[in-house]
Short mmCIF file of C-alpha atoms in Angstrom, two decimals:
data_model
loop_
_atom_site.label_atom_id
_atom_site.label_comp_id
_atom_site.label_asym_id
_atom_site.label_seq_id
_atom_site.Cartn_x
_atom_site.Cartn_y
_atom_site.Cartn_z
CA MET A 747 -0.39 -44.44 -49.93
CA ALA A 748 0.23 -47.71 -49.57
CA MET A 749 -3.19 -49.12 -51.05
CA ALA A 750 -3.47 -52.45 -53.04
CA CYS A 751 -5.91 -50.58 -55.64
CA PHE A 752 -3.55 -47.81 -55.82
CA ASP A 753 -0.84 -49.92 -57.02
CA ARG A 754 -0.23 -50.16 -60.94
CA ALA A 755 1.24 -53.54 -60.76
CA SER A 756 -1.46 -56.30 -59.66
CA PRO A 757 -0.08 -58.23 -56.80
CA ALA A 758 -1.71 -61.53 -57.02
CA LEU A 759 -0.32 -61.69 -60.83
CA LYS A 760 3.15 -60.72 -59.71
CA LYS A 761 3.55 -63.62 -57.17
CA THR A 762 1.96 -66.09 -59.51
CA LEU A 763 4.24 -65.03 -62.15
CA LEU A 764 7.09 -64.80 -59.53
CA GLU A 765 6.60 -68.62 -58.76
CA LEU A 766 6.46 -69.83 -61.86
CA HIS A 767 9.59 -68.13 -62.55
CA SER A 768 11.36 -69.35 -59.87
CA ALA A 769 10.31 -72.92 -60.01
CA GLU A 770 13.18 -74.98 -61.19
CA LYS A 771 10.87 -77.97 -62.75
CA PRO A 772 8.26 -76.57 -65.23
CA VAL A 773 5.06 -76.23 -63.70
CA GLU A 774 1.42 -77.13 -64.97
CA ILE A 775 -0.87 -74.34 -64.05
CA ASP A 776 -4.45 -73.08 -65.16
CA GLN A 777 -5.21 -70.17 -63.15
CA HIS A 778 -8.13 -67.02 -63.02
CA ILE A 779 -7.38 -64.05 -61.02
CA HIS A 780 -10.81 -61.31 -60.31
CA GLU A 781 -9.71 -58.35 -59.12
CA PHE A 782 -11.53 -55.08 -58.29
CA ASN A 783 -13.66 -53.25 -61.11
CA ALA A 784 -14.00 -56.30 -63.15
CA VAL A 785 -10.40 -57.26 -63.89
CA ARG A 786 -9.63 -60.47 -64.84
CA TYR A 787 -6.53 -62.61 -65.47
CA HIS A 788 -6.00 -66.09 -66.98
CA ILE A 789 -2.36 -67.58 -66.46
CA GLN A 790 -2.07 -70.90 -68.35
CA SER A 791 1.43 -73.23 -68.10
CA SER A 792 1.34 -76.58 -69.58
CA ASP A 793 3.99 -79.85 -69.17
CA SER A 794 4.05 -80.01 -73.07
CA GLU A 795 5.20 -76.34 -73.73
CA PRO A 796 7.96 -75.91 -70.48
CA PHE A 797 8.66 -72.67 -69.17
CA LEU A 798 6.07 -71.12 -71.48
CA ALA A 799 3.02 -69.19 -70.01
CA HIS A 800 0.27 -67.80 -71.49
CA LEU A 801 -1.17 -64.34 -69.73
CA SER A 802 -4.84 -63.15 -71.03
CA ILE A 803 -5.80 -59.77 -69.54
CA SER A 804 -9.24 -58.34 -69.38
CA THR A 805 -9.94 -54.91 -68.30
CA PRO A 806 -13.39 -52.81 -68.27
CA LEU A 807 -14.19 -50.57 -71.28
CA LEU A 808 -14.15 -47.20 -69.78
CA SER A 809 -16.25 -46.14 -73.02
CA GLU A 810 -17.65 -48.89 -75.53
CA GLU A 811 -17.96 -46.40 -77.98
CA PHE A 812 -14.32 -45.11 -77.85
CA SER A 813 -11.97 -48.10 -77.52
CA ARG A 814 -14.00 -50.43 -80.21
CA SER A 815 -12.70 -48.39 -82.84
CA HIS A 816 -8.94 -47.96 -81.41
CA GLY A 817 -8.10 -51.81 -80.29
CA LEU A 818 -4.79 -52.35 -78.55
CA SER A 819 -3.67 -48.65 -78.09
CA PHE A 820 -0.34 -47.53 -78.91
CA ASP A 821 0.50 -46.99 -75.29
CA ALA A 822 0.25 -50.52 -74.38
CA ALA A 823 1.75 -51.71 -77.58
CA GLN A 824 4.94 -49.53 -76.81
CA MET A 825 5.14 -50.68 -73.26
CA ILE A 826 5.27 -54.17 -74.27
CA ARG A 827 7.99 -53.80 -76.83
CA ASP A 828 9.78 -51.59 -73.93
CA ILE A 829 9.98 -54.57 -71.44
CA ARG A 830 10.62 -57.57 -74.06
CA THR A 831 14.06 -58.57 -73.19
CA ASP A 832 15.54 -61.04 -75.77
CA ASP A 833 11.86 -61.59 -77.18
CA ALA A 834 10.56 -63.13 -73.75
CA ILE A 835 7.13 -61.36 -74.42
CA GLU A 836 5.03 -62.01 -77.35
CA ILE A 837 1.95 -60.54 -78.17
CA VAL A 838 -0.46 -63.39 -79.30
CA GLU A 839 -3.00 -62.28 -82.21
CA PRO A 840 -6.00 -62.74 -81.93
CA ALA A 841 -6.49 -62.27 -78.24
CA LYS A 842 -8.26 -65.25 -76.57
CA GLU A 843 -11.68 -64.59 -76.54
CA GLY A 844 -13.27 -62.87 -73.50
CA TYR A 845 -10.08 -61.10 -73.05
CA GLN A 846 -8.47 -57.88 -74.84
CA LEU A 847 -4.86 -58.98 -74.59
CA THR A 848 -3.16 -62.29 -74.71
CA LEU A 849 0.65 -62.75 -74.32
CA ARG A 850 3.04 -65.44 -74.29
CA ILE A 851 5.67 -65.38 -71.94
CA HIS A 852 8.93 -67.21 -72.31
CA LEU A 853 9.95 -67.48 -68.61
CA SER A 854 13.09 -69.14 -69.51
CA LYS A 855 14.18 -66.02 -71.54
CA ILE A 856 13.41 -63.64 -68.39
CA PRO A 857 17.33 -63.49 -66.76
CA ARG A 858 17.43 -65.09 -63.36
CA ARG A 859 18.62 -61.90 -61.44
CA LYS A 860 17.04 -59.02 -59.51
CA GLU A 861 16.39 -57.77 -62.92
CA SER A 862 13.50 -60.52 -62.89
CA VAL A 863 11.48 -59.00 -60.38
CA LYS A 864 11.77 -56.00 -62.30
CA ILE A 865 10.50 -57.35 -65.57
CA ILE A 866 8.04 -59.46 -63.60
CA ALA A 867 6.64 -56.24 -62.11
CA GLN A 868 6.12 -54.55 -65.31
CA ILE A 869 4.58 -57.46 -66.75
CA SER A 870 2.12 -57.07 -64.05
CA THR A 871 1.35 -53.40 -64.79
CA VAL A 872 0.09 -54.26 -68.20
CA GLN A 873 -3.73 -54.03 -66.88
CA ALA A 874 -2.96 -50.59 -65.95
CA VAL A 875 -1.31 -49.60 -68.84
CA LEU A 876 -4.57 -50.89 -71.18
CA LEU A 877 -6.92 -49.06 -68.84
CA SER A 878 -5.18 -45.89 -68.52
CA SER A 879 -4.48 -45.77 -72.42
CA GLN A 880 -7.82 -45.79 -73.28
CA LEU A 881 -8.46 -42.18 -71.29
CA LYS A 882 -4.87 -40.65 -72.40
CA GLU A 883 -5.67 -41.42 -76.34
CA MET A 884 -9.51 -40.17 -75.51
CA LEU A 885 -7.74 -37.00 -73.93
CA ARG A 886 -5.13 -36.41 -76.82
CA THR A 887 -7.71 -36.76 -79.39
CA MET A 888 -9.92 -34.26 -77.84
CA ASN A 889 -6.89 -31.99 -77.50
CA PHE A 890 -5.68 -32.08 -81.23
CA THR A 891 -9.48 -31.47 -82.39
CA SER A 892 -9.51 -28.58 -84.97
CA LYS A 893 -11.49 -25.44 -84.04
CA GLU A 894 -14.44 -25.98 -85.98
CA GLN A 895 -15.00 -29.66 -84.31
CA VAL A 896 -14.35 -28.10 -80.95
CA HIS A 897 -17.56 -25.76 -81.60
CA ALA A 898 -19.45 -29.09 -82.61
CA VAL A 899 -18.35 -31.52 -79.69
CA MET A 900 -18.46 -28.99 -76.84
CA HIS A 901 -20.92 -29.84 -74.15
CA LYS A 902 -21.07 -32.96 -75.47
CA PRO A 903 -19.68 -34.66 -72.25
CA ILE A 904 -18.28 -38.33 -72.60
CA ARG A 905 -19.55 -40.69 -70.01
CA LEU A 906 -16.83 -43.19 -68.42
CA VAL A 907 -17.00 -45.83 -66.01
CA TYR A 908 -14.35 -47.47 -64.37
CA GLN A 909 -15.87 -48.62 -61.05
CA GLN A 910 -19.01 -49.90 -61.27
CA ARG A 911 -21.97 -47.70 -60.62
CA GLU A 912 -19.87 -44.84 -60.64
CA PRO A 913 -19.47 -43.21 -63.87
CA PHE A 914 -17.49 -39.64 -64.54
CA PHE A 915 -17.66 -37.21 -67.33
CA VAL A 916 -15.05 -36.10 -69.52
CA ILE A 917 -16.39 -32.71 -71.40
CA ARG A 918 -14.07 -30.74 -74.15
CA GLN A 919 -14.21 -27.11 -73.70
CA PRO A 920 -12.71 -24.18 -75.67
CA THR A 921 -9.60 -23.78 -73.39
CA LYS A 922 -9.56 -26.87 -71.16
CA ILE A 923 -10.87 -30.47 -71.12
CA THR A 924 -13.16 -30.89 -67.65
CA ALA A 925 -13.17 -34.29 -65.68
CA VAL A 926 -16.42 -34.17 -63.49
CA PHE A 927 -17.09 -36.90 -60.81
CA PRO A 928 -20.63 -37.11 -59.47
CA MET A 929 -19.88 -38.60 -56.03
CA ARG A 930 -22.33 -40.62 -53.91
CA PHE A 931 -21.99 -42.07 -50.43
CA LYS A 932 -24.02 -44.81 -48.51
CA GLU A 933 -23.84 -43.17 -45.16
CA ASP A 934 -24.70 -39.60 -44.13
CA SER A 935 -21.69 -39.41 -41.77
CA ASP A 936 -19.66 -40.29 -44.94
CA VAL A 937 -21.08 -37.63 -46.99
CA ILE A 938 -20.02 -35.04 -44.53
CA ILE A 939 -16.50 -36.11 -44.17
CA ALA A 940 -16.43 -36.08 -47.96
CA THR A 941 -18.01 -32.63 -48.32
CA ALA A 942 -15.25 -31.12 -45.99
CA PHE A 943 -12.84 -32.87 -47.93
CA PHE A 944 -13.48 -31.63 -50.95
CA GLN A 945 -13.73 -27.99 -49.69
CA GLU A 946 -10.18 -28.34 -48.22
CA LEU A 947 -9.26 -29.91 -51.87
CA MET A 948 -10.32 -26.56 -53.36
CA ASP A 949 -9.04 -24.33 -50.69
CA VAL A 950 -5.52 -26.23 -51.21
CA GLY A 951 -5.69 -25.94 -54.82
CA SER A 952 -6.96 -22.35 -55.05
CA ARG A 953 -3.58 -21.44 -52.89
CA GLU A 954 -0.11 -19.88 -54.27
CA GLY A 955 2.32 -22.53 -55.24
CA TRP A 956 -0.33 -24.60 -56.38
CA ALA A 957 -0.92 -23.28 -59.82
CA LYS A 958 0.58 -26.45 -61.53
CA ALA A 959 -2.02 -28.68 -60.28
CA PRO A 960 -5.32 -28.75 -62.11
CA LEU A 961 -8.10 -26.63 -60.76
CA CYS A 962 -10.54 -28.30 -58.74
CA THR A 963 -14.07 -27.27 -57.93
CA TRP A 964 -17.07 -28.78 -56.08
CA SER A 965 -20.49 -28.14 -56.16
CA PRO A 966 -23.62 -29.72 -54.41
CA ILE A 967 -25.63 -29.59 -58.08
CA PRO A 968 -24.91 -31.03 -60.98
CA PRO A 969 -22.67 -28.38 -63.55
CA PRO A 970 -24.58 -27.04 -66.66
CA GLU A 971 -22.23 -29.12 -68.94
CA LEU A 972 -23.98 -32.18 -67.76
CA ARG A 973 -27.50 -31.09 -68.82
CA GLY A 974 -29.49 -33.52 -70.67
CA GLU A 975 -27.83 -36.68 -68.90
CA LEU A 976 -29.37 -39.39 -67.31
CA LEU A 977 -31.02 -38.81 -64.02
CA GLU A 978 -29.59 -41.42 -62.49
CA ASP A 979 -25.93 -40.66 -63.15
CA LEU A 980 -26.93 -37.00 -61.86
CA SER A 981 -28.58 -37.93 -58.64
CA THR A 982 -25.97 -37.63 -55.85
CA ASN A 983 -25.84 -37.05 -52.27
CA CYS A 984 -22.39 -35.41 -52.22
CA GLY A 985 -22.21 -32.98 -55.28
CA PHE A 986 -19.90 -33.12 -57.88
CA VAL A 987 -15.97 -32.57 -58.34
CA SER A 988 -14.67 -31.03 -61.11
CA PHE A 989 -10.94 -31.06 -62.56
CA ASP A 990 -10.00 -28.71 -65.35
CA ILE A 991 -7.21 -29.83 -67.36
CA THR A 992 -5.03 -27.71 -69.68
CA ALA A 993 -3.42 -28.56 -72.57
CA ARG A 994 -0.03 -28.59 -71.31
CA ARG A 995 -1.08 -31.45 -69.08
CA ILE A 996 -1.77 -34.02 -71.50
CA LYS A 997 1.69 -33.99 -72.92
CA GLY A 998 4.76 -35.89 -71.81
CA LYS A 999 4.97 -38.13 -68.20
CA LYS A 1000 2.32 -35.73 -66.47
CA LEU A 1001 -0.20 -37.01 -68.79
CA ASP A 1002 0.41 -40.75 -67.40
CA LYS A 1003 0.31 -39.40 -63.77
CA MET A 1004 -3.06 -37.16 -64.14
CA VAL A 1005 -4.84 -40.20 -65.94
CA TRP A 1006 -3.77 -42.73 -62.98
CA SER A 1007 -4.99 -40.03 -60.44
CA LEU A 1008 -8.34 -39.53 -62.10
CA LEU A 1009 -8.84 -43.19 -62.89
CA ASN A 1010 -8.55 -43.65 -59.04
CA PHE A 1011 -10.18 -40.30 -57.87
CA HIS A 1012 -13.12 -42.45 -56.56
CA ALA A 1013 -10.99 -45.00 -54.69
CA PHE A 1014 -8.94 -42.32 -53.12
CA VAL A 1015 -11.70 -40.32 -51.52
CA LYS A 1016 -13.53 -43.66 -50.13
CA HIS A 1017 -9.88 -44.64 -48.68
CA HIS A 1018 -9.57 -41.24 -47.09
CA VAL A 1019 -13.27 -41.38 -45.63
CA LYS A 1020 -12.42 -44.96 -44.43
CA CYS A 1021 -9.33 -43.96 -42.72
CA THR A 1022 -10.74 -40.65 -41.29
CA ARG A 1023 -13.69 -42.68 -39.39
CA GLY A 1024 -10.89 -44.88 -38.09
CA PHE A 1025 -9.28 -42.09 -36.71
CA ILE A 1026 -12.36 -40.85 -35.01
CA GLN A 1027 -12.82 -44.00 -33.48
CA ARG A 1028 -9.15 -44.20 -32.03
CA ARG A 1029 -9.48 -40.67 -30.67
CA MET A 1030 -12.58 -41.62 -29.17
CA ARG A 1031 -11.30 -44.64 -27.38
CA LYS A 1032 -8.53 -42.77 -26.02
CA ARG A 1033 -10.77 -40.08 -24.91
CA LEU A 1034 -12.62 -42.56 -23.00
CA ASP A 1035 -9.51 -43.89 -21.39
CA ASN A 1036 -8.92 -40.17 -19.95
CA LEU A 1037 -12.35 -39.57 -18.66
CA ILE A 1038 -11.99 -42.84 -16.87
CA GLU A 1039 -8.77 -41.87 -15.87
CA ILE A 1040 -10.17 -38.65 -14.28
CA LEU A 1041 -12.38 -40.49 -12.16
CA ARG A 1042 -9.83 -42.66 -10.90
CA ASN A 1043 -7.96 -39.55 -10.32
CA LYS A 1044 -10.50 -37.94 -8.55
CA GLY A 1045 -10.63 -41.03 -5.73
CA GLY A 1046 -6.99 -39.95 -4.62
CA PRO A 1047 -5.81 -41.47 -1.18
CA GLU A 1048 -8.72 -43.72 -0.82
CA GLU A 1049 -7.51 -46.00 -3.52
CA GLU A 1050 -4.93 -47.61 -1.23
CA GLU A 1051 -7.97 -48.97 1.15
CA GLU A 1052 -9.02 -51.11 -1.61
CA GLU A 1053 -5.39 -53.06 -1.43
CA GLU A 1054 -6.15 -54.20 1.86
CA GLU A 1055 -9.66 -55.17 1.85
CA PRO A 1056 -10.68 -56.23 -1.51
CA ASN A 1057 -13.82 -58.22 -0.23
CA ASN A 1058 -15.64 -54.88 0.44
CA GLU A 1059 -15.12 -53.14 -3.32
CA PRO A 1060 -18.94 -52.50 -4.76
CA GLY A 1061 -19.86 -54.17 -7.83
CA GLY A 1062 -18.96 -52.49 -10.87
CA CYS A 1063 -16.28 -51.34 -13.31
CA GLY A 1064 -12.98 -51.06 -11.45
CA CYS A 1065 -13.02 -47.34 -12.60
CA MET A 1066 -15.45 -46.58 -10.12
CA ARG A 1067 -14.10 -48.54 -7.28
CA SER A 1068 -11.93 -45.38 -6.29
CA LEU A 1069 -14.88 -42.93 -6.42
CA ALA A 1070 -17.23 -45.81 -4.50
CA GLY A 1071 -14.36 -46.09 -1.99
CA THR A 1072 -15.05 -42.63 -0.40
CA SER A 1073 -17.85 -43.76 2.05
CA ARG A 1074 -18.40 -41.95 4.94
CA SER A 1075 -19.18 -44.53 7.37
CA LYS A 1076 -17.56 -44.63 10.45
CA ALA A 1077 -16.32 -48.20 10.09
CA THR A 1078 -14.51 -46.95 6.85
CA LEU A 1079 -12.73 -43.89 8.95
CA GLU A 1080 -11.73 -46.24 11.32
CA ARG A 1081 -10.11 -48.42 9.21
CA ARG A 1082 -8.29 -45.74 7.31
CA ARG A 1083 -7.05 -44.35 10.18
CA ARG A 1084 -5.75 -47.78 10.88
CA SER A 1085 -3.99 -48.46 7.39
CA LEU A 1086 -1.88 -44.75 7.57
CA PHE A 1087 -0.29 -46.40 10.60
CA SER A 1088 0.25 -50.05 9.24
CA ASN A 1089 3.85 -50.64 8.00
CA LYS A 1090 2.46 -53.21 5.36
CA ILE A 1091 1.28 -50.58 2.74
CA ARG A 1092 4.21 -49.33 0.50
CA TYR A 1093 3.55 -46.01 -1.12
CA SER A 1094 4.84 -46.49 -4.82
CA ILE A 1095 2.84 -43.54 -6.07
CA LYS A 1096 3.06 -40.19 -5.28
CA VAL A 1097 -0.44 -38.88 -4.23
CA ARG A 1098 -1.34 -35.42 -4.33
CA GLY A 1099 -2.56 -34.19 -0.88
CA TRP A 1100 -1.45 -36.98 1.02
CA VAL A 1101 0.88 -35.42 3.46
CA ARG A 1102 -1.67 -32.98 4.56
CA PHE A 1103 -4.24 -35.64 4.93
CA ARG A 1104 -1.93 -37.67 7.22
CA HIS A 1105 -0.93 -34.60 9.11
CA ARG A 1106 -4.97 -33.82 10.05
CA LEU A 1107 -5.46 -37.65 10.91
CA SER A 1108 -2.74 -37.69 13.11
CA LYS A 1109 -3.92 -34.68 14.95
CA ILE A 1110 -7.19 -36.79 15.42
CA SER A 1111 -5.72 -39.86 16.87
CA LYS A 1112 -3.96 -38.78 19.97
CA PHE A 1113 -5.32 -41.39 21.60
CA SER A 1114 -2.93 -44.93 21.39
CA PRO A 1115 -4.80 -48.23 22.28
CA ARG A 1116 -1.26 -49.79 23.42
CA LEU A 1117 -1.15 -47.09 26.40
CA ARG A 1118 -2.09 -48.99 29.64
CA TYR A 1119 -3.58 -47.42 32.51
CA PRO A 1120 -2.55 -48.93 35.89
CA LYS A 1121 -5.10 -51.16 37.76
CA LEU A 1122 -6.93 -49.21 40.50
CA ASP A 1123 -7.04 -50.94 43.48
CA MET B 281 -17.00 -16.54 -24.20
CA ALA B 282 -15.05 -18.15 -21.60
CA SER B 283 -17.11 -16.35 -19.03
CA THR B 284 -20.30 -17.50 -20.33
CA LEU B 285 -19.03 -20.89 -20.15
CA ARG B 286 -18.08 -20.21 -16.27
CA LEU B 287 -21.44 -18.67 -15.62
CA TYR B 288 -23.22 -21.58 -17.24
CA SER B 289 -20.89 -24.10 -15.58
CA THR B 290 -21.62 -22.44 -11.88
CA CYS B 291 -25.38 -22.21 -12.32
CA ILE B 292 -25.25 -25.83 -13.21
CA ARG B 293 -23.44 -26.58 -10.13
CA ASN B 294 -25.25 -24.69 -7.83
CA THR B 295 -28.59 -26.55 -8.71
CA LEU B 296 -26.96 -29.84 -8.89
CA GLU B 297 -25.95 -29.24 -5.03
CA ALA B 298 -29.29 -27.89 -4.26
CA ALA B 299 -31.14 -31.12 -6.26
CA MET B 300 -28.77 -33.88 -5.01
CA CYS B 301 -30.43 -34.76 -1.64
CA LEU B 302 -31.80 -37.93 -2.50
CA GLN B 303 -32.88 -40.92 -0.33
CA ASN B 304 -33.91 -44.13 -0.42
CA PHE B 305 -37.91 -44.47 -1.34
CA PRO B 306 -39.38 -47.87 -2.41
CA CYS B 307 -41.88 -48.00 -5.19
CA GLN B 308 -45.36 -47.26 -4.14
CA GLU B 309 -46.80 -48.92 -7.17
CA VAL B 310 -45.37 -52.45 -6.55
CA GLU B 311 -44.21 -54.14 -3.47
CA ARG B 312 -40.68 -54.62 -2.58
CA HIS B 313 -39.58 -52.93 -5.86
CA ASN B 314 -37.41 -50.08 -5.95
CA LYS B 315 -37.12 -47.56 -9.10
CA PRO B 316 -35.81 -44.27 -9.78
CA GLU B 317 -38.89 -42.32 -9.68
CA VAL B 318 -37.67 -39.40 -11.70
CA GLU B 319 -37.61 -42.05 -14.86
CA LEU B 320 -41.17 -43.58 -14.13
CA LYS B 321 -42.75 -40.29 -13.13
CA THR B 322 -46.12 -42.10 -12.05
CA SER B 323 -46.30 -40.06 -8.66
CA PRO B 324 -46.31 -36.56 -8.92
CA GLU B 325 -45.62 -35.77 -5.31
CA LEU B 326 -42.71 -37.44 -5.35
CA ILE B 327 -41.26 -35.39 -8.37
CA LEU B 328 -39.83 -31.75 -8.19
CA ASN B 329 -40.25 -29.33 -10.84
CA PRO B 330 -37.75 -29.48 -13.77
CA VAL B 331 -35.06 -26.75 -14.15
CA LEU B 332 -33.90 -25.98 -17.63
CA ILE B 333 -30.68 -23.89 -17.71
CA CYS B 334 -29.69 -22.52 -21.22
CA ARG B 335 -26.27 -21.14 -22.01
CA ASN B 336 -27.80 -20.14 -25.71
CA GLU B 337 -30.38 -21.76 -27.96
CA ALA B 338 -28.26 -24.60 -29.00
CA GLU B 339 -26.49 -25.39 -25.63
CA LYS B 340 -29.12 -26.03 -22.51
CA CYS B 341 -29.15 -28.38 -19.42
CA LEU B 342 -32.10 -29.89 -17.93
CA ILE B 343 -32.25 -31.21 -14.46
CA GLU B 344 -35.07 -33.57 -13.19
CA THR B 345 -35.12 -34.16 -9.79
CA SER B 346 -37.15 -36.77 -7.59
CA ILE B 347 -36.81 -37.98 -4.19
CA ASN B 348 -34.92 -41.01 -5.13
CA SER B 349 -33.14 -40.08 -8.25
CA LEU B 350 -31.79 -37.20 -10.48
CA ARG B 351 -31.59 -37.09 -14.22
CA ILE B 352 -29.30 -34.20 -15.90
CA SER B 353 -29.74 -34.13 -19.52
CA LEU B 354 -27.04 -31.99 -21.91
CA LYS B 355 -27.50 -30.76 -25.22
CA VAL B 356 -23.98 -29.65 -26.69
CA LYS B 357 -23.36 -27.07 -29.31
CA GLN B 358 -23.54 -28.36 -32.85
CA ALA B 359 -22.05 -25.36 -35.15
CA ASP B 360 -22.09 -27.12 -38.37
CA GLU B 361 -22.94 -30.56 -39.76
CA LEU B 362 -19.24 -32.03 -39.32
CA GLU B 363 -19.44 -31.24 -35.34
CA ASN B 364 -23.34 -32.49 -35.48
CA ILE B 365 -21.71 -35.73 -36.81
CA LEU B 366 -19.01 -35.81 -34.49
CA THR B 367 -20.90 -35.24 -31.15
CA LYS B 368 -23.51 -37.68 -32.19
CA LYS B 369 -20.66 -40.52 -32.95
CA PHE B 370 -19.01 -39.38 -29.72
CA LEU B 371 -21.67 -39.35 -27.58
CA ARG B 372 -23.09 -42.54 -28.67
CA PHE B 373 -19.99 -44.21 -28.24
CA LEU B 374 -19.92 -43.22 -24.64
CA SER B 375 -23.49 -43.99 -23.82
CA MET B 376 -22.95 -47.28 -25.47
CA ARG B 377 -20.23 -47.69 -22.57
CA ALA B 378 -22.14 -46.31 -19.77
CA GLU B 379 -21.04 -49.02 -17.48
CA ALA B 380 -17.90 -47.56 -17.01
CA PHE B 381 -18.92 -44.22 -15.90
CA GLN B 382 -22.24 -45.93 -13.75
CA VAL B 383 -23.93 -42.61 -13.76
CA LEU B 384 -24.52 -42.37 -17.32
CA ARG B 385 -27.60 -43.50 -19.01
CA ARG B 386 -27.58 -45.51 -22.15
CA LYS B 387 -29.91 -43.41 -23.97
CA PRO B 388 -30.59 -39.60 -23.85
CA VAL B 389 -33.60 -38.32 -23.19
CA PRO B 390 -35.36 -36.96 -26.27
CA GLY B 391 -34.50 -33.68 -27.53
CA TYR B 392 -30.87 -33.89 -25.51
CA ASP B 393 -27.61 -35.35 -26.61
CA ILE B 394 -26.39 -37.02 -23.40
CA SER B 395 -28.23 -37.92 -19.89
CA PHE B 396 -27.38 -38.84 -16.18
CA LEU B 397 -29.04 -40.60 -14.05
CA ILE B 398 -27.95 -40.45 -10.34
CA THR B 399 -29.96 -42.59 -7.68
CA ASN B 400 -29.43 -42.73 -4.08
CA TYR B 401 -27.35 -45.59 -3.85
CA HIS B 402 -25.02 -43.50 -6.33
CA CYS B 403 -24.94 -40.71 -3.41
CA GLU B 404 -24.49 -43.30 -0.85
CA ASP B 405 -21.18 -44.85 -2.67
CA MET B 406 -19.96 -41.91 -3.94
CA GLN B 407 -19.12 -38.41 -2.74
CA LYS B 408 -21.76 -35.70 -3.59
CA GLY B 409 -18.93 -32.91 -4.32
CA LYS B 410 -16.87 -35.26 -6.66
CA LEU B 411 -20.03 -36.36 -8.59
CA ILE B 412 -20.92 -32.84 -9.23
CA ASP B 413 -17.44 -31.87 -10.03
CA PHE B 414 -16.95 -35.06 -12.50
CA ILE B 415 -20.52 -34.19 -14.49
CA ILE B 416 -19.15 -30.38 -14.95
CA GLN B 417 -15.70 -31.34 -15.88
CA PHE B 418 -17.24 -34.15 -18.06
CA MET B 419 -19.75 -31.30 -19.82
CA GLU B 420 -16.21 -29.16 -20.35
CA ASP B 421 -14.27 -31.92 -21.87
CA ILE B 422 -16.96 -32.73 -24.54
CA ASP B 423 -16.81 -29.54 -25.60
CA LYS B 424 -12.98 -29.48 -25.96
CA GLU B 425 -13.05 -32.93 -27.76
CA ILE B 426 -15.59 -32.39 -30.38
CA SER B 427 -13.74 -28.72 -31.01
CA GLU B 428 -10.27 -30.73 -31.14
CA LEU B 429 -12.00 -33.59 -33.35
CA LYS B 430 -13.15 -31.16 -35.63
CA MET B 431 -9.96 -29.22 -36.06
CA SER B 432 -7.77 -33.02 -36.57
CA VAL B 433 -10.67 -34.11 -39.21
CA ASN B 434 -10.10 -30.67 -41.17
CA THR B 435 -6.15 -30.84 -40.85
CA ARG B 436 -6.33 -34.30 -42.00
CA GLY B 437 -8.42 -33.25 -44.91
CA ARG B 438 -5.77 -30.58 -46.02
CA LEU B 439 -2.68 -32.68 -45.69
CA VAL B 440 -4.67 -35.39 -47.77
CA ALA B 441 -5.80 -32.99 -50.24
CA ALA B 442 -1.83 -31.40 -50.54
CA GLU B 443 -0.96 -35.16 -51.36
CA PHE B 444 -3.43 -35.80 -54.06
CA LEU B 445 -2.42 -32.63 -55.74
CA LYS B 446 0.90 -33.22 -55.52
CA GLN B 447 1.05 -35.94 -57.83
CA PHE B 448 -0.12 -33.63 -60.38
CA ILE B 449 2.98 -31.10 -60.14
#
């Protein structure tokens, strides 16, 4: 799915950093980039510090309560360490006011080869790492909770907000963790298309061969685990989608993919609904063309008459001209007969029933106007 | 099921053949005006009895005739909510482009999904048999198209769902 919001790397940030890196002379820049879901970047580079750029990143907190106590996550710090080449990137402590992370990037230390594109692409994904690390930490903490604590925290959903007005919940249960997404759409047709999609999602997930995927369920009413939550969070028009996450999914590389998929679930569904509406529109347009073509085909042999006499065409759309040409007036029949014997008409299109029609007409017109009768004295 | 469709189409065809006997008739209310009487319904002597042909509870066809015009209203079957919105969208799409069909009404009659208005001028410009053929084929094509659209939407949903779940594997 080639959609900007599903890419981890920010395209605007990547482009700006590549331009800065490839500039031959030091460039002074003070640029703010705002992206969807309240993501902000601030890039600064001045003449006094050539080939040195400061990048500040602000990403929404999924859960205020959880993130405050953990600061910069282990995953984010590890990722920044991994992309450091010759200390090209340093973490600035403390971060700039209003931002969660500030990086100092030594552009001159980034190699000027194809690797530079890869490194800059990795820097552009820092925001995605910051965001997904919050959920990863949360899931790991929930998973390693002791049995006594499980009983205490069970049935206490954690409310996470990634996209504005679209919270989702994560609930710890004895053998699994459940992520519940309340779904809302503005239009009724979107609700119906999305509902059909959720039913297919449930159907596909329950088949053989998909045992490794988390179990997906959809219900029109809130699950019992969400009892006690705010009414505005539970009032939806498209039901609730739940994913059951088992312990083996919270290990290794699978966790990263799963977390990113869950964070982008709302955007994914909305993108699918939008594409489906476009698909329906395209099909309708094509069908309209077919229906109009049917009208034209029903016109049949009368179409050739229009080439000779364009002035007599009735008003309206061209698609009805052929049907309109089937007038039963005698003058029209006479004109038609004359046109059949005219050498000017070239039949480039094969018309069904034409041979039979011509044969019938030739039987009618036995009188030839060229015949001359001898004058009687 | 195909047999009931054939019977339904045949019944509509025969009724249309009988009803489509239209002639020019100037308006009796307003001088120098010529209006389709089936729309106005101001003079009961010019309006014939409407005929309602029902295939089942969900599908029906109303044929209203007058001296100079004929109105055909169709109600298409809608088995579930998805078919309901697809039918609404598609028929609204066609109605908005009514000038391409000339005999199509821009707004359907209340209680129906799509309506045609055929006047004596249409009968003069076009062949009666072909008009009737077009309407019958239009009716059959709409049913087919809605079923295909529904199947396509469900197939798309299934493919997208499979792609989404693949990320977890």
